[in-house]
XYZ file of C-alpha atoms in Angstrom:
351
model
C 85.603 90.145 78.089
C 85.180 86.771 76.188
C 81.230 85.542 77.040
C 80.825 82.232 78.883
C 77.830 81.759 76.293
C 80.270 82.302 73.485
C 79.729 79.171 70.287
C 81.844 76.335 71.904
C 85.030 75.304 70.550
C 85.323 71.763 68.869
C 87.010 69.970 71.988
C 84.580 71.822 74.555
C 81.512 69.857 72.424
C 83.908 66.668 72.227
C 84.343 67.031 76.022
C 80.308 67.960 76.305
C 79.340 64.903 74.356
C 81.567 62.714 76.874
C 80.416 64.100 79.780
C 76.611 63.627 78.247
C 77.453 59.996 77.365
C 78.418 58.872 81.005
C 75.555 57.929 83.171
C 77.696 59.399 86.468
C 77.414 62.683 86.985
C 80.759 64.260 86.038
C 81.115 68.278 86.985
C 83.490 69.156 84.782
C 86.594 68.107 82.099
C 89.517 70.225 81.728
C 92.185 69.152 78.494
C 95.201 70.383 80.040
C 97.671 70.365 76.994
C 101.164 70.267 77.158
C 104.114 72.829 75.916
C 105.677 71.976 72.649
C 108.740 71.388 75.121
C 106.827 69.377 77.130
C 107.716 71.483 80.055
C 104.055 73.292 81.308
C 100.382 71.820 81.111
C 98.188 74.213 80.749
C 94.382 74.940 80.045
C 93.663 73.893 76.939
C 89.842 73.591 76.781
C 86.657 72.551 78.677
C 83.382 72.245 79.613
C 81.516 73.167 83.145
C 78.297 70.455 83.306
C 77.267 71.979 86.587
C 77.896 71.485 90.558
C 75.559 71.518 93.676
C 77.625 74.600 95.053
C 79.091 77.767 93.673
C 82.647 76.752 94.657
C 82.618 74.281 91.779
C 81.771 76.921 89.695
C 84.355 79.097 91.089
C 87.065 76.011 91.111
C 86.893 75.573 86.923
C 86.436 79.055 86.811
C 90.219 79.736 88.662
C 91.241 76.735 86.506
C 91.070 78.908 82.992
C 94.297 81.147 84.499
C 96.320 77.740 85.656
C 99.099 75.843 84.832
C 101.766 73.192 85.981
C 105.075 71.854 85.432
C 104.906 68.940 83.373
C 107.593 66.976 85.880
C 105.578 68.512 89.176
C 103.734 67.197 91.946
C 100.267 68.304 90.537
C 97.608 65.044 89.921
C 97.916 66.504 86.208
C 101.172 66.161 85.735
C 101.855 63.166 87.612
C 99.607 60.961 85.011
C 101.308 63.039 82.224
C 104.748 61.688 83.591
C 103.595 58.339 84.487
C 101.347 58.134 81.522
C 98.535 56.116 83.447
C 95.286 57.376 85.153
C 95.495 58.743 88.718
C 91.711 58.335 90.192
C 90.882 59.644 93.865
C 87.514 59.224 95.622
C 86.459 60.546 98.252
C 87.675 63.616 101.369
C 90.378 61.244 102.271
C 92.113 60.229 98.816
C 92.471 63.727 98.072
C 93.568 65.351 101.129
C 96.209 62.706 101.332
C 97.387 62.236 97.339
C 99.949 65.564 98.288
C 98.991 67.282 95.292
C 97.581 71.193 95.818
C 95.417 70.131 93.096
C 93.397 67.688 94.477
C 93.342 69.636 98.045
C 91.687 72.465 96.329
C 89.314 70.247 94.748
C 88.432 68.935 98.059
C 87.664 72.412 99.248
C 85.849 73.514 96.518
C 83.426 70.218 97.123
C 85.015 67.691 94.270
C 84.563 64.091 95.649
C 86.503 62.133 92.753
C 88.888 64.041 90.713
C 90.652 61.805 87.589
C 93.218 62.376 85.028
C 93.871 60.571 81.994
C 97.331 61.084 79.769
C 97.461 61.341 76.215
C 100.462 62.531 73.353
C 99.234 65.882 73.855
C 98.089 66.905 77.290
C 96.171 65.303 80.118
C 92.063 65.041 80.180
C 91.460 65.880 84.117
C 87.323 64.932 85.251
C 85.718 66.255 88.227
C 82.704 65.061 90.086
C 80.771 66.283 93.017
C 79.736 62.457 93.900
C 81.696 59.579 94.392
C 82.772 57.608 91.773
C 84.672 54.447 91.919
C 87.148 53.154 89.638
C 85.219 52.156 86.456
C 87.615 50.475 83.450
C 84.866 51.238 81.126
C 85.406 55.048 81.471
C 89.085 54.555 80.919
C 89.042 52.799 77.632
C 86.260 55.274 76.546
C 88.313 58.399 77.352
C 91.665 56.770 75.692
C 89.700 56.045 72.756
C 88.655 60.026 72.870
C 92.207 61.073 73.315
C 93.941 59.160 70.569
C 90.830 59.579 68.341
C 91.305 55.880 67.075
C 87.511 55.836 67.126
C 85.044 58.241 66.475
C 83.055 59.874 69.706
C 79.638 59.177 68.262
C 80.854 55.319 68.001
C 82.689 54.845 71.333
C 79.387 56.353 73.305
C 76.657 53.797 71.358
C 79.138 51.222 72.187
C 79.180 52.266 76.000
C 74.910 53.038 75.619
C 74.285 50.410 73.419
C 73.663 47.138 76.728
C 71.401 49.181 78.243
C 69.495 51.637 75.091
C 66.957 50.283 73.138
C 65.743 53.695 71.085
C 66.250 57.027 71.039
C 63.362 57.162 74.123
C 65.758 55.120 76.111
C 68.750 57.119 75.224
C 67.197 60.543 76.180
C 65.538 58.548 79.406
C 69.001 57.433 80.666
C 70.902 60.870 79.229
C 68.633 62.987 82.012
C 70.531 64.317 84.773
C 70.425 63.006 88.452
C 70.956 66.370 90.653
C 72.933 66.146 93.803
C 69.466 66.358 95.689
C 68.701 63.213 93.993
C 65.511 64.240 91.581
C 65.646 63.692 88.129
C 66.000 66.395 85.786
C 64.720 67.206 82.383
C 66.591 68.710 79.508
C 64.672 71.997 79.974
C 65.597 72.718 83.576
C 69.149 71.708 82.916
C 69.146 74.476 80.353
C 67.625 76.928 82.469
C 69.863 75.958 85.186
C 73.097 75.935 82.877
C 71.719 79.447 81.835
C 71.278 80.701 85.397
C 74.782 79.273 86.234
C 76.638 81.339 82.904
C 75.058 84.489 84.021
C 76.378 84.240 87.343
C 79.552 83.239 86.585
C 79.504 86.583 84.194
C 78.447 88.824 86.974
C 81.391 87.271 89.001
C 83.992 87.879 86.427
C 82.591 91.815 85.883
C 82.643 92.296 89.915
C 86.181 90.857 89.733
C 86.932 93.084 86.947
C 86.017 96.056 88.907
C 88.619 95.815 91.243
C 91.407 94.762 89.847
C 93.130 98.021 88.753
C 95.298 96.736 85.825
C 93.691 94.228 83.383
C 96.460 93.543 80.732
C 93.764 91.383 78.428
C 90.106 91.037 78.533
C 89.518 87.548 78.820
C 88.969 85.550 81.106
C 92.170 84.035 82.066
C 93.896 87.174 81.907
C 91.618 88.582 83.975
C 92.255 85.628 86.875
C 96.167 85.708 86.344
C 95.756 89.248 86.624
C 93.773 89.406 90.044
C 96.318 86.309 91.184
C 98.967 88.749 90.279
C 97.185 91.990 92.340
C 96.336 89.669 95.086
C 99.766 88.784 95.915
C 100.870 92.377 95.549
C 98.047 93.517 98.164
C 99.496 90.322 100.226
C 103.122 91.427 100.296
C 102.004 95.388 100.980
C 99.997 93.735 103.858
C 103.441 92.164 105.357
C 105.422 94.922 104.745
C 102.993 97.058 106.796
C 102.633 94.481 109.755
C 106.326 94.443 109.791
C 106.627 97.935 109.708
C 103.802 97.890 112.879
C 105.476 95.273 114.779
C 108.870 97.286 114.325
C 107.252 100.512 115.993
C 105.658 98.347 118.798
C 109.351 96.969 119.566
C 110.782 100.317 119.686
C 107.909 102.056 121.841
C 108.360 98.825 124.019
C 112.465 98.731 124.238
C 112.110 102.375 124.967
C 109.656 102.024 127.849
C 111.965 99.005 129.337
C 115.100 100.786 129.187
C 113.930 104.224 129.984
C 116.941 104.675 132.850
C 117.388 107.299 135.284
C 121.016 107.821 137.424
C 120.859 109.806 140.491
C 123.708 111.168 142.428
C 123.145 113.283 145.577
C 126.162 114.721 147.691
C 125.634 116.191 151.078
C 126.682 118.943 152.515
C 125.499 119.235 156.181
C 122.536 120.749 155.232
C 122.368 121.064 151.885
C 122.663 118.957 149.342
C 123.309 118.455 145.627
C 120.826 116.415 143.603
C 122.557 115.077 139.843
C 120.220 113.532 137.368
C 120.615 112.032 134.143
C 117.879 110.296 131.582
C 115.945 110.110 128.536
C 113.789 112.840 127.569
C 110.651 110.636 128.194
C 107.540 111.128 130.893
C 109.024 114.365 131.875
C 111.421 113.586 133.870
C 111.969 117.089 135.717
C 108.755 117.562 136.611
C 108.792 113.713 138.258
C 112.301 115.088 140.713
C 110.061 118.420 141.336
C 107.106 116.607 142.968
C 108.871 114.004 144.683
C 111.314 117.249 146.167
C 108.323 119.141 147.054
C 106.396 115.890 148.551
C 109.558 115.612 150.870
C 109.321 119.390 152.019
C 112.984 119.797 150.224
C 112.997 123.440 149.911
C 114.843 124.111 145.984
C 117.596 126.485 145.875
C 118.524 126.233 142.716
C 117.781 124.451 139.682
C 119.590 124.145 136.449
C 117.895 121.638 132.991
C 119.676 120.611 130.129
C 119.568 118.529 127.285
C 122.919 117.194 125.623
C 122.503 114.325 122.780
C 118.690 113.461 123.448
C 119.996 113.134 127.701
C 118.302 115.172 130.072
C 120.498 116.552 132.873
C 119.251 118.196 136.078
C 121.445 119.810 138.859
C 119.378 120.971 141.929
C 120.174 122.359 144.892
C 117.827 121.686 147.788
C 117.753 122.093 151.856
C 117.185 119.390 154.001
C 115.360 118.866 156.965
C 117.176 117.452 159.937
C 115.474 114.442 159.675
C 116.404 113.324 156.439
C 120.629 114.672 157.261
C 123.204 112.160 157.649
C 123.943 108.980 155.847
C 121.714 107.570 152.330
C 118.590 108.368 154.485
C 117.877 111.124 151.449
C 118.995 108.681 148.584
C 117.127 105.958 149.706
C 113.639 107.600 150.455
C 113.953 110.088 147.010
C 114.987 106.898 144.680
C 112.358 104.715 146.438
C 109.533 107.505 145.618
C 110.951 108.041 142.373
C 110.615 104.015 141.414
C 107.469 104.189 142.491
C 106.214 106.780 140.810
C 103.791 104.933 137.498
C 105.771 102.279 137.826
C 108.053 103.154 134.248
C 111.678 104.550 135.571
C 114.597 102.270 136.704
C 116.447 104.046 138.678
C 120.739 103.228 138.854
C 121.124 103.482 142.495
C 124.863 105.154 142.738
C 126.112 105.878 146.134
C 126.012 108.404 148.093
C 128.699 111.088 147.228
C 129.524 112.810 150.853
């Protein structure tokens, strides 16, 4: 895996030396740079200045694996299309831009996110403070995109009101920390230090888990875990799906569980006809609910035929339960009853 303390690239110092040269306190600066056919922006280069939180770590960090179409509705590639700076302060500018971009930001603790077009790409800046509009940035970061000037020239021009000596300069170039003490060079670098190392172990702990790592960089390794996360996402789906499909089944099959009962009298006997599902026993249900009403069983005959369970029985009956649907409306009564799951097709009485 490529080091985050790895000699940085000729635009990461130009964008270091810009960020250094502002007096706000700027996060971050991404170059996104644009396809040959114009059609994608993606990372080109940048430099992480530091956050009050982790999730602005972890925000540039996802940024390395991401890209967008040049004619999209991403804050990057509307100033690309537009070719003029979008700038959005604060929870409320961002949230309602309708850019993913700038949501994510917000999440991740960004209070003004701006983007700046050039030929080539788009210069995106991220800040954990709020920073209004300021023209003097813009000229200075469209004289660092079209190089008309030199960097070392554009930032004594933008130091050069309020810098009297190289004292002054290093006075004004010490960092304000979102607490609000100042900072000296030497805890920034211990800080910056502290911040690469963690960033490492987080990329080694992502490595870990992510079974298949095509490259071993760093934004192969994020598109990869992007990639396995979505995989894991759609397994998880297909597996609720598959859940919620059982659930309906066991549930249609408890609602239309279905009995039919046909008795036929004969004086003193009489012929009990069942048919159902082969679900909560449904012989031994008739058998208790016979032997509750003291019907003495004759003869008994079970059957299954295509996943139907038929029952013939035979039983005596008392005197008191002879003549009319006495019988057929006490047994199906009982046999409703009974845990509350059968229902029961009442068919008359065959005498």
């Amino acid at each position: 895996m490529e080091e985050l303390n790895s000699p940085p690239s000729t635009l990461q110092f130009r964008l270091q030396s810009l960020l250094n040269s502002r007096p706000e306190w700027w996060a971050y600066a991404i170059f996104w740079r644009a396809s040959p056919e114009h059609e994608f922006l993606s990372f080109g280069d940048g430099h992480f200045r530091g956050g009050d939180n982790d999730d602005t770590d972890w925000f540039y960090a996802l940024s390395l694996s991401r890209s967008f179409p040049a004619d999209g509705p991403s804050s990057p590639a509307i100033s690309y299309a537009s070719a003029a700076p979008v700038w959005l302060t604060g929870c409320h500018a961002l949230q309602s831009f309708g850019c993913d971009r700038a949501r994510e930001g917000q999440l991740h603790g960004i209070e003004t996110l701006v983007c700046f077009t050039a030929a080539s790409g788009v210069l995106e800046l991220g800040s954990t403070d709020h920073v209004s509009e300021n023209w003097a940035i813009v000229h200075q970061v469209r004289d660092f995109l079209s190089l008309k000037v030199s960097l070392s020239s554009s930032i004594d021009s933008e130091n050069s009101e309020s810098l009297g000596g190289n004292m002054q300069r290093s006075k004004k170039r010490r960092r304000r920390t979102a607490r609000g003490r100042e900072q000296n060079p030497a805890d920034h670098l211990e800080a910056e230090r502290q911040r690469r190392e963690n960033l490492n172990r987080r990329f080694y702990a992502l490595r870990s888990v992510v079974p298949n790592v095509s490259r071993m960089d760093k934004a192969s390794l994020l598109a990869d875990a992007v990639s396995y996360i979505n995989e894991l996402r759609v397994k998880v789906e297909e597996l609720e799906n598959k859940a919620k499909m059982v659930k309906r089944k066991v549930d249609m099959s408890a609602e239309t569980e279905v009995m039919r009962v046909k008795i036929k009298l004969l004086g003193s006997v009489a012929i009990i006809s069942t048919q159902s599902e082969i679900l909560s026993h449904p012989p031994a249900k008739l058998m208790a609910e016979l032997r509750d009403l003291d019907l003495v069983v004759q003869h008994a005959a079970i059957s299954n035929v295509r996943e139907l369970m038929l029952q013939h029985v035979v039983v005596r009956v008392p005197e008191v339960l002879q003549g009319g649907d006495r019988l057929q409306s006490i047994l199906l009564a009982r046999l409703e009853n009974r845990d509350n799951i059968c229902k029961l097709l009442r068919v008359p009485p065959l005498c």
